[in-house]
Coordinates of C-alpha atoms and ligand atoms in Angstrom, one line a residue:
M18 CA -12.5 5.5 -48.6
R19 CA -9.3 5.3 -50.5
V20 CA -6.2 4.7 -48.4
T21 CA -3.8 6.9 -50.3
N22 CA -0.7 7.3 -48.0
L23 CA 0.9 3.8 -48.2
P24 CA 4.1 2.7 -46.5
R25 CA 7.2 3.0 -48.7
D26 CA 10.0 1.6 -46.7
D27 CA 13.0 1.0 -49.0
K28 CA 15.1 -2.1 -49.3
T29 CA 18.1 -0.8 -47.5
N30 CA 17.4 -2.3 -44.0
G31 CA 20.7 -4.1 -43.1
W32 CA 19.1 -6.4 -40.4
Y33 CA 16.8 -7.7 -43.1
A34 CA 19.5 -7.9 -45.8
I35 CA 21.7 -10.2 -43.8
L36 CA 19.0 -12.8 -43.1
P37 CA 18.5 -15.7 -45.5
D38 CA 15.8 -15.4 -48.1
H39 CA 12.4 -16.5 -46.7
G40 CA 10.6 -17.4 -49.8
P41 CA 7.8 -15.7 -51.7
P42 CA 5.1 -13.7 -49.8
N43 CA 1.6 -15.0 -49.2
V44 CA -0.2 -12.2 -51.0
L45 CA -3.9 -11.6 -50.4
T46 CA -5.9 -12.7 -53.4
G47 CA -9.6 -13.2 -54.1
D48 CA -12.5 -12.2 -51.9
Q49 CA -12.0 -13.5 -48.4
Q50 CA -13.8 -13.3 -45.1
A51 CA -12.3 -13.2 -41.5
D52 CA -13.7 -12.7 -38.0
W53 CA -10.9 -10.3 -37.3
V54 CA -8.5 -8.3 -39.5
V55 CA -5.4 -6.8 -38.1
V56 CA -3.7 -4.3 -40.4
G57 CA 0.1 -3.8 -40.0
A58 CA 2.6 -6.5 -39.0
G59 CA 5.0 -4.5 -36.8
F60 CA 5.4 -5.3 -33.1
A61 CA 1.8 -4.0 -32.4
G62 CA 0.1 -6.0 -35.2
L63 CA 2.0 -9.1 -34.4
G64 CA 1.1 -8.9 -30.8
A65 CA -2.6 -8.2 -31.6
A66 CA -2.9 -11.1 -34.1
R67 CA -1.1 -13.6 -31.9
R68 CA -3.3 -12.7 -28.9
L69 CA -6.5 -12.9 -30.9
G70 CA -5.4 -16.3 -32.2
E71 CA -4.8 -17.5 -28.7
L72 CA -8.0 -16.0 -27.2
R73 CA -10.4 -17.0 -30.0
P74 CA -9.0 -20.3 -31.3
N75 CA -12.1 -21.0 -33.4
D76 CA -12.1 -17.6 -35.1
K77 CA -10.4 -16.8 -38.4
V78 CA -7.8 -14.0 -37.9
A79 CA -6.1 -12.2 -40.9
L80 CA -3.0 -10.2 -40.4
V81 CA -2.5 -7.9 -43.5
E82 CA 0.9 -6.2 -44.1
A83 CA 1.7 -3.8 -46.9
Q84 CA 5.4 -4.9 -47.3
R85 CA 7.6 -7.9 -46.5
I86 CA 7.6 -8.4 -42.7
G87 CA 10.8 -7.0 -41.3
R88 CA 11.2 -4.2 -43.8
N89 CA 9.1 -2.0 -41.5
A90 CA 10.2 0.1 -38.4
S91 CA 9.9 -3.0 -36.3
G92 CA 12.5 -4.8 -38.4
R93 CA 14.9 -1.9 -38.8
N94 CA 15.3 -0.5 -35.3
S95 CA 18.3 -0.7 -33.0
G96 CA 17.1 -3.9 -31.4
F97 CA 16.6 -2.8 -27.7
I98 CA 13.6 -4.2 -25.9
I99 CA 13.5 -1.7 -23.1
D100 CA 12.0 -2.4 -19.7
L101 CA 12.5 1.0 -18.1
P102 CA 10.8 4.3 -19.0
H103 CA 13.1 6.3 -21.4
N104 CA 12.7 9.5 -19.5
I105 CA 11.8 9.1 -15.9
E106 CA 8.9 11.4 -14.8
M107 CA 9.9 12.6 -11.4
D108 CA 6.5 14.2 -11.0
D109 CA 4.4 11.2 -12.1
P110 CA 6.0 8.0 -10.9
E111 CA 2.7 6.1 -11.2
R112 CA 3.0 6.5 -15.0
D113 CA 6.5 5.1 -14.9
F114 CA 5.5 2.1 -12.7
R115 CA 2.6 1.4 -15.1
Q116 CA 5.0 1.6 -18.2
M117 CA 7.5 -0.7 -16.5
R118 CA 4.8 -3.3 -15.7
L119 CA 3.6 -3.2 -19.3
N120 CA 7.1 -3.4 -20.7
R121 CA 8.1 -6.3 -18.5
T122 CA 5.0 -8.2 -19.4
A123 CA 5.9 -7.7 -23.1
I124 CA 9.5 -8.9 -22.5
A125 CA 8.3 -12.0 -20.6
W126 CA 5.8 -12.8 -23.3
L127 CA 8.3 -12.3 -26.2
S128 CA 10.9 -14.3 -24.2
E129 CA 8.5 -17.2 -23.9
I130 CA 7.6 -17.1 -27.6
V131 CA 11.3 -16.9 -28.6
Q132 CA 12.2 -19.9 -26.4
N133 CA 9.1 -22.0 -27.3
H134 CA 9.6 -21.6 -31.0
Q135 CA 13.4 -21.4 -31.0
I136 CA 13.3 -18.1 -32.9
Q137 CA 16.9 -17.4 -33.9
C138 CA 17.2 -13.6 -33.3
Q139 CA 20.3 -13.2 -31.2
W140 CA 18.1 -12.7 -28.1
S141 CA 20.5 -11.5 -25.5
V142 CA 19.8 -10.7 -21.8
R143 CA 22.7 -8.2 -21.5
G144 CA 20.9 -5.1 -20.2
K145 CA 21.8 -1.7 -21.6
V146 CA 24.4 1.0 -21.0
H147 CA 23.5 4.7 -20.8
A148 CA 26.9 6.4 -21.6
A149 CA 28.2 9.9 -21.5
A150 CA 31.2 11.6 -23.1
T151 CA 30.3 15.2 -22.1
A152 CA 29.6 17.2 -18.9
S153 CA 25.9 17.6 -19.9
G154 CA 25.8 13.8 -20.5
V155 CA 27.1 13.2 -17.0
E156 CA 24.4 15.6 -15.6
A157 CA 21.8 13.6 -17.5
L158 CA 23.1 10.4 -16.0
D159 CA 22.9 11.9 -12.5
A160 CA 19.3 12.7 -13.1
Y161 CA 18.6 9.3 -14.6
C162 CA 20.1 7.6 -11.5
A163 CA 18.0 9.8 -9.2
G164 CA 15.0 8.6 -11.2
L165 CA 16.1 4.9 -10.9
D166 CA 16.6 5.4 -7.1
M167 CA 13.1 6.8 -6.8
L168 CA 11.6 3.8 -8.7
G169 CA 13.7 1.4 -6.6
E170 CA 15.4 0.0 -9.7
R171 CA 18.7 -1.8 -9.7
Y172 CA 21.7 -0.3 -11.7
E173 CA 25.5 0.1 -11.6
R174 CA 27.3 3.4 -12.2
W175 CA 30.5 2.8 -14.1
N176 CA 33.6 5.0 -14.3
E177 CA 35.6 5.4 -17.5
A178 CA 37.8 2.4 -16.8
R179 CA 34.8 0.0 -16.2
A180 CA 32.9 1.4 -19.3
T181 CA 36.0 0.8 -21.4
Q182 CA 36.6 -2.7 -20.1
Y183 CA 33.0 -3.6 -21.0
L184 CA 32.6 -1.8 -24.3
G185 CA 36.1 -1.8 -25.8
T186 CA 35.8 1.8 -26.9
A187 CA 37.3 4.4 -24.5
H188 CA 35.0 7.1 -25.7
F189 CA 32.9 7.4 -22.6
H190 CA 33.8 8.9 -19.2
D191 CA 30.7 7.8 -17.3
A192 CA 28.0 5.2 -17.7
V193 CA 25.0 3.5 -16.1
W194 CA 24.2 -0.1 -16.7
T195 CA 20.7 -1.5 -16.1
P196 CA 20.2 -5.3 -16.2
E197 CA 16.8 -6.2 -17.7
N198 CA 16.9 -4.7 -21.2
I199 CA 17.0 -7.3 -24.1
L200 CA 19.1 -7.0 -27.2
M201 CA 18.0 -8.7 -30.4
Q202 CA 18.2 -8.8 -34.2
P203 CA 14.9 -7.0 -35.0
A204 CA 14.2 -8.3 -38.5
A205 CA 14.9 -11.9 -37.4
L206 CA 12.6 -11.4 -34.4
V207 CA 9.6 -10.0 -36.3
R208 CA 10.0 -12.5 -39.1
G209 CA 10.1 -15.3 -36.4
L210 CA 7.0 -13.9 -34.7
A211 CA 5.1 -13.9 -38.0
A212 CA 6.2 -17.4 -38.9
T213 CA 5.0 -18.9 -35.6
M214 CA 1.5 -17.5 -35.3
P215 CA -1.3 -19.7 -33.9
A216 CA -2.9 -21.9 -36.6
N217 CA -6.0 -19.8 -37.0
V218 CA -4.0 -16.7 -38.0
T219 CA -3.2 -16.2 -41.7
V220 CA -0.5 -13.7 -42.5
Y221 CA -0.6 -11.8 -45.8
E222 CA 2.4 -9.8 -47.0
D223 CA 3.0 -7.4 -49.8
S224 CA -0.7 -6.6 -49.6
P225 CA -1.3 -2.9 -48.9
V226 CA -4.8 -2.0 -47.9
E227 CA -5.8 0.5 -50.5
A228 CA -9.5 1.1 -49.6
F229 CA -11.4 0.8 -46.4
D230 CA -15.2 0.6 -46.3
N231 CA -16.2 1.1 -42.7
G232 CA -19.8 -0.3 -42.6
P233 CA -21.3 -2.8 -40.1
T234 CA -19.4 -5.3 -42.2
K235 CA -16.1 -3.8 -43.1
T236 CA -14.3 -4.3 -46.4
L237 CA -10.5 -3.9 -46.8
T238 CA -9.4 -3.9 -50.4
T239 CA -5.9 -4.7 -51.7
A240 CA -4.6 -4.8 -55.3
H241 CA -5.4 -8.5 -55.7
G242 CA -8.1 -9.2 -53.2
S243 CA -10.4 -8.1 -50.4
L244 CA -11.3 -9.1 -46.8
K245 CA -14.8 -8.7 -45.3
T246 CA -14.9 -8.7 -41.5
P247 CA -16.9 -7.2 -38.5
H248 CA -13.7 -6.4 -36.6
V249 CA -10.6 -4.4 -37.6
I250 CA -7.6 -3.6 -35.5
L251 CA -5.3 -0.9 -36.9
A252 CA -1.7 -1.4 -36.0
T253 CA -0.5 1.0 -38.7
N254 CA 1.8 3.3 -36.8
G255 CA 2.3 6.7 -38.6
W256 CA 0.0 5.6 -41.5
T257 CA -3.1 5.5 -39.4
P258 CA -4.3 8.9 -40.6
A259 CA -4.7 7.4 -44.1
F260 CA -7.6 5.4 -42.7
G261 CA -9.3 8.6 -41.6
Y262 CA -8.3 8.6 -37.9
M263 CA -6.0 10.9 -35.9
T264 CA -5.4 13.1 -38.9
Q265 CA -3.8 15.9 -36.8
H266 CA -2.1 14.1 -34.0
F267 CA 1.0 12.4 -35.2
V268 CA 4.4 13.6 -36.3
V269 CA 6.5 11.2 -38.4
I270 CA 10.3 11.6 -38.1
F271 CA 13.0 9.4 -39.5
T272 CA 16.1 8.2 -37.7
Y273 CA 19.0 6.4 -39.4
A274 CA 21.3 3.5 -38.7
S275 CA 24.4 1.8 -40.3
L276 CA 25.7 -1.7 -39.7
T277 CA 29.2 -3.0 -40.3
R278 CA 30.3 -6.3 -41.7
P279 CA 31.2 -8.9 -39.0
L280 CA 34.6 -8.1 -37.4
T281 CA 37.4 -10.6 -38.0
E282 CA 38.9 -12.4 -35.0
A283 CA 41.8 -10.0 -35.0
E284 CA 39.5 -7.0 -35.1
Q285 CA 37.4 -8.5 -32.2
A286 CA 40.6 -8.7 -30.2
D287 CA 41.5 -5.1 -31.1
L288 CA 38.2 -3.9 -29.9
G289 CA 38.2 -5.8 -26.7
G290 CA 35.2 -5.6 -24.3
E291 CA 33.2 -8.3 -22.7
G292 CA 30.8 -9.6 -25.4
D293 CA 27.8 -8.1 -27.1
W294 CA 26.4 -4.8 -25.8
G295 CA 24.0 -1.9 -26.4
V296 CA 24.6 1.7 -25.7
I297 CA 22.0 4.4 -25.3
P298 CA 23.2 8.0 -25.4
A299 CA 22.9 9.9 -22.1
T300 CA 21.5 12.9 -23.9
M301 CA 18.5 13.0 -26.3
G302 CA 20.3 13.9 -29.5
G303 CA 23.1 11.4 -29.0
T304 CA 24.2 8.2 -30.8
T305 CA 22.9 4.7 -30.0
M306 CA 25.3 1.8 -30.6
R307 CA 25.3 -2.0 -30.7
Y308 CA 27.9 -4.7 -30.8
T309 CA 26.0 -7.8 -31.9
Q310 CA 26.4 -11.4 -31.1
D311 CA 27.5 -11.9 -34.7
K312 CA 30.3 -9.3 -34.1
R313 CA 28.9 -6.4 -36.1
L314 CA 28.8 -2.8 -34.9
L315 CA 25.8 -0.6 -35.4
I316 CA 25.5 3.2 -35.2
R317 CA 22.1 4.9 -34.9
K318 CA 22.3 8.6 -35.3
G319 CA 20.5 11.5 -36.9
V320 CA 16.8 12.4 -36.8
R321 CA 14.9 14.3 -39.5
Y322 CA 11.4 15.6 -39.7
T323 CA 9.9 13.6 -42.6
P324 CA 6.2 14.4 -43.1
D325 CA 5.9 12.4 -46.3
G326 CA 7.1 9.3 -44.4
Y327 CA 9.8 8.5 -46.9
S328 CA 13.6 8.2 -46.5
H329 CA 15.1 10.3 -49.3
D330 CA 18.5 9.1 -50.7
A331 CA 20.1 12.5 -50.4
Q332 CA 19.2 12.9 -46.8
R333 CA 20.4 9.4 -46.1
R334 CA 23.8 10.0 -47.8
G335 CA 24.4 13.1 -45.7
I336 CA 23.7 11.3 -42.5
Y337 CA 25.8 8.3 -43.5
Q338 CA 28.9 10.6 -43.7
G339 CA 28.1 11.5 -40.0
H340 CA 27.9 7.8 -39.1
I341 CA 31.4 7.2 -40.6
K342 CA 32.9 10.1 -38.7
T343 CA 31.3 9.0 -35.4
F344 CA 32.5 5.4 -36.0
R345 CA 36.1 6.5 -36.6
E346 CA 36.1 8.7 -33.4
R347 CA 34.7 5.9 -31.3
F348 CA 36.6 2.9 -32.8
P349 CA 40.1 4.2 -33.8
M350 CA 41.3 0.6 -33.3
L351 CA 39.2 -0.6 -36.3
P352 CA 40.5 1.6 -39.2
D353 CA 39.6 -1.0 -41.9
V354 CA 36.1 -1.7 -40.8
T355 CA 33.4 -0.2 -43.0
F356 CA 29.6 -0.2 -43.0
E357 CA 27.8 -2.8 -45.2
H358 CA 24.4 -1.3 -44.8
S359 CA 22.8 2.1 -44.0
W360 CA 19.1 2.9 -43.7
G361 CA 16.4 5.1 -42.3
G362 CA 13.2 4.3 -40.5
A363 CA 10.0 6.0 -39.5
M364 CA 9.0 6.8 -35.9
C365 CA 5.6 8.1 -35.0
M366 CA 5.4 10.7 -32.3
T367 CA 2.6 12.6 -30.5
R368 CA 3.0 16.0 -28.8
N369 CA 2.3 14.6 -25.3
H370 CA 4.0 11.2 -25.9
A371 CA 0.7 9.4 -25.6
P372 CA -0.1 6.3 -27.6
K373 CA -3.4 6.0 -29.5
F374 CA -4.9 2.9 -27.8
G375 CA -8.4 1.5 -27.8
V376 CA -11.7 2.0 -29.6
L377 CA -11.7 4.2 -32.7
D378 CA -15.1 3.4 -34.1
D379 CA -17.8 0.7 -34.0
G380 CA -15.8 -2.5 -34.6
V381 CA -12.5 -0.6 -35.1
W382 CA -9.7 -0.5 -32.6
S383 CA -6.1 0.9 -32.6
A384 CA -2.7 0.0 -31.2
V385 CA -0.7 2.9 -32.6
C386 CA 2.2 5.2 -31.9
Q387 CA 5.0 4.3 -29.5
N388 CA 6.9 7.6 -29.6
G389 CA 10.1 6.1 -30.9
V390 CA 10.5 3.2 -28.4
G391 CA 8.2 0.5 -29.7
A392 CA 9.5 -3.0 -29.3
A393 CA 8.1 -3.6 -25.8
K394 CA 5.4 -0.9 -26.0
G395 CA 4.1 -1.9 -29.4
T396 CA 4.0 -5.6 -28.4
I397 CA 2.0 -4.9 -25.2
Q398 CA -0.3 -2.4 -26.9
G399 CA -1.1 -5.1 -29.6
R400 CA -1.7 -7.8 -27.0
A401 CA -3.9 -5.4 -24.9
V402 CA -6.0 -4.2 -27.8
A403 CA -6.8 -7.8 -28.7
E404 CA -7.9 -8.4 -25.1
L405 CA -9.9 -5.2 -25.1
A406 CA -11.6 -6.1 -28.4
V407 CA -12.7 -9.6 -27.2
G408 CA -13.9 -8.2 -23.8
E409 CA -11.2 -9.8 -21.7
D410 CA -10.8 -8.0 -18.4
S411 CA -7.0 -7.8 -17.8
E412 CA -4.5 -5.7 -15.9
I413 CA -2.7 -4.7 -19.1
V414 CA -5.9 -3.4 -20.6
S415 CA -6.7 -1.3 -17.5
D416 CA -3.1 -0.1 -17.5
M417 CA -3.2 0.9 -21.2
L418 CA -6.5 2.7 -20.8
K419 CA -5.0 5.0 -18.1
F420 CA -2.7 6.7 -20.7
D421 CA -3.7 10.2 -21.8
E422 CA -5.2 10.6 -25.3
P423 CA -2.8 12.2 -27.9
V424 CA -3.4 15.9 -28.1
K425 CA -4.0 17.7 -31.4
L426 CA -1.1 19.3 -33.1
P427 CA -0.9 22.8 -34.4
P428 CA -1.2 23.3 -38.2
R429 CA 1.3 21.3 -40.2
W430 CA 3.6 24.2 -41.1
L431 CA 3.9 25.2 -37.4
T432 CA 4.4 21.6 -36.4
G433 CA 7.2 21.3 -39.0
I434 CA 9.0 24.4 -37.6
A435 CA 8.7 23.1 -34.0
A436 CA 9.8 19.6 -34.9
R437 CA 12.9 20.8 -36.8
Y438 CA 13.8 23.2 -34.0
Q439 CA 13.6 20.5 -31.3
I440 CA 15.7 18.1 -33.4
A441 CA 18.4 20.7 -34.1
K442 CA 18.5 21.8 -30.4
A443 CA 18.9 18.2 -29.3
E444 CA 21.7 17.5 -31.8
L445 CA 23.6 20.7 -30.8
F446 CA 23.2 20.0 -27.1
A447 CA 24.5 16.4 -27.5
G448 CA 28.1 17.5 -28.4
R449 CA 30.5 14.5 -28.3
D450 CA 27.6 12.3 -27.2
A451 CA 26.2 12.8 -30.8
Ligands
LIG524 C1 16.3 3.3 -36.8 C2 15.3 3.1 -35.6 C3 15.8 2.6 -34.4 C4 14.9 2.4 -33.4 N1 15.3 1.7 -32.2 C5 14.4 1.3 -31.3 C6 14.9 0.4 -30.3 O1 16.1 0.1 -30.2 N2 14.0 0.0 -29.4 C7 12.6 0.3 -29.5 O2 11.8 -0.1 -28.6 N3 12.2 1.1 -30.5 C8 13.0 1.5 -31.5 N4 12.6 2.2 -32.5 C9 11.1 2.4 -32.7 C10 10.4 1.1 -33.0 O3 11.0 0.5 -34.1 C11 8.9 1.5 -33.4 O4 8.4 2.2 -32.3 C12 8.1 0.2 -33.6 O5 8.7 -0.7 -34.5 C13 6.7 0.5 -34.0 O6 6.0 -0.7 -34.1 P1 4.6 -0.7 -34.8 O7 4.1 -2.1 -34.9 O8 3.7 0.3 -34.1 O9 4.8 0.0 -36.2 P2 5.6 -0.5 -37.6 O10 6.7 -1.4 -37.3 O11 5.8 0.7 -38.4 O12 4.4 -1.4 -38.3 C14 3.3 -0.8 -38.8 C15 3.0 -1.6 -40.1 O13 1.8 -1.1 -40.7 C16 1.9 -1.4 -42.0 N5 0.9 -0.6 -42.7 C17 0.7 0.7 -42.7 N6 -0.3 1.1 -43.5 C18 -0.8 -0.1 -44.1 C19 -1.7 -0.4 -45.1 N7 -2.5 0.6 -45.7 N8 -1.9 -1.7 -45.5 C20 -1.2 -2.7 -44.9 N9 -0.2 -2.4 -44.0 C21 0.0 -1.2 -43.6 C22 3.3 -0.9 -42.4 O14 3.8 -1.4 -43.6 C23 4.1 -1.4 -41.1 O15 4.7 -2.7 -41.4 C24 13.5 2.6 -33.6 C25 13.0 3.0 -34.8 C26 13.9 3.3 -35.8 C27 13.3 3.7 -37.1

């Protein structure tokens, strides 16, 4: 079959742009064979390829990516590797305990890789701050703390003075700090992961799979070559339907981020605070923020239903104006600081927030869809799918297999209306948290 819907991430990703050039891509050319082919080099595909390489050191593993690694969602996110569930399910704590086990296994694994290979990605064990500037935000923090109490998780509740002391900005009245979240530079991390694969893994970039022949021996064809293999793992996020699977289960939405230049020493002093940090909004439609180790500020704000999976310039320009306004409100002490980069990125969502994990077909597996929070979840899904595929009996495989299957969506026109309504409602409700 032809794979017609190909990824089209643009070149605006600031995290990627500020990294040094990493040379020409290794493009797939000629007719090749591999024991395993992993398609997609985001967190999920990188996790799957690495684990296959570790578990089957004598097998040939190919990791095939449509774009340069780091241009994808995994390289353009806000850089939180989150240990806790985003929304704590008071009625299903078992699901939350399972998700935390999985996320923490992912964090421990990534941490080991980063340390062993000295990957320079601003890895920072600074936790995360959930912060509120509105009464509804404070209510959401109350509910979040009740959930953390139920799970027996450690946290600190901060008043306005403590939040201001930590962050520099005095925008927030109330905050909750949790300790185990990791902050990082996402493009640097995913590029570092790809560059340090086991020796039996070959990474191909700028090699979109344009045709997929799913016989007993599978053939994946790109513009300049092909791969024959008995085993395929799809780690293709919202593009998985293009391979003929899950054609009515995923919604692709875009969210947007802007990154400043590094602050000068005088500006760092004007901002104040206690070092690098990451802020998650207390309410769903709110603004995420980072202050990085290299002294840049990031705003992540705005969500749009984007069924064609492409960030349109006009849409991005409108959202960018909102980023500037939000920045000026929150950082009045930095009037001369401007954004250097501004970009959008795709998130794959299911109606019941379930991932698509496991067997898709004879010899085809998937590690797909993290519902907008994919650094830890994608990594562990990728690792688990490799273990499942080689028949390894592990706790993470059995944990992953307990998630529900994604449920089917209504027809596309109705899904579009519902998605736009939910996004507008969340943004309206967020008020000054937005
Ligand atoms: C702005 C933004 C902020 C975010 N912030 C956070 C955050 O702070 N923390 C967090 O945990 N999550 C965050 N997310 C979500 C997170 O980035 C994603 O959930 C995660 O990166 C998904 O990983 P993945 O490996 O499944 O998919 P992707 O990173 O999308 O990788 C899939 C890959 O498949 C490739 N592919 C698809 N089709 C083909 C084909 N035909 N041939 C070859 N290759 C193909 C694509 O090019 C892509 O590289 C954010 C997302 C965005 C956009």
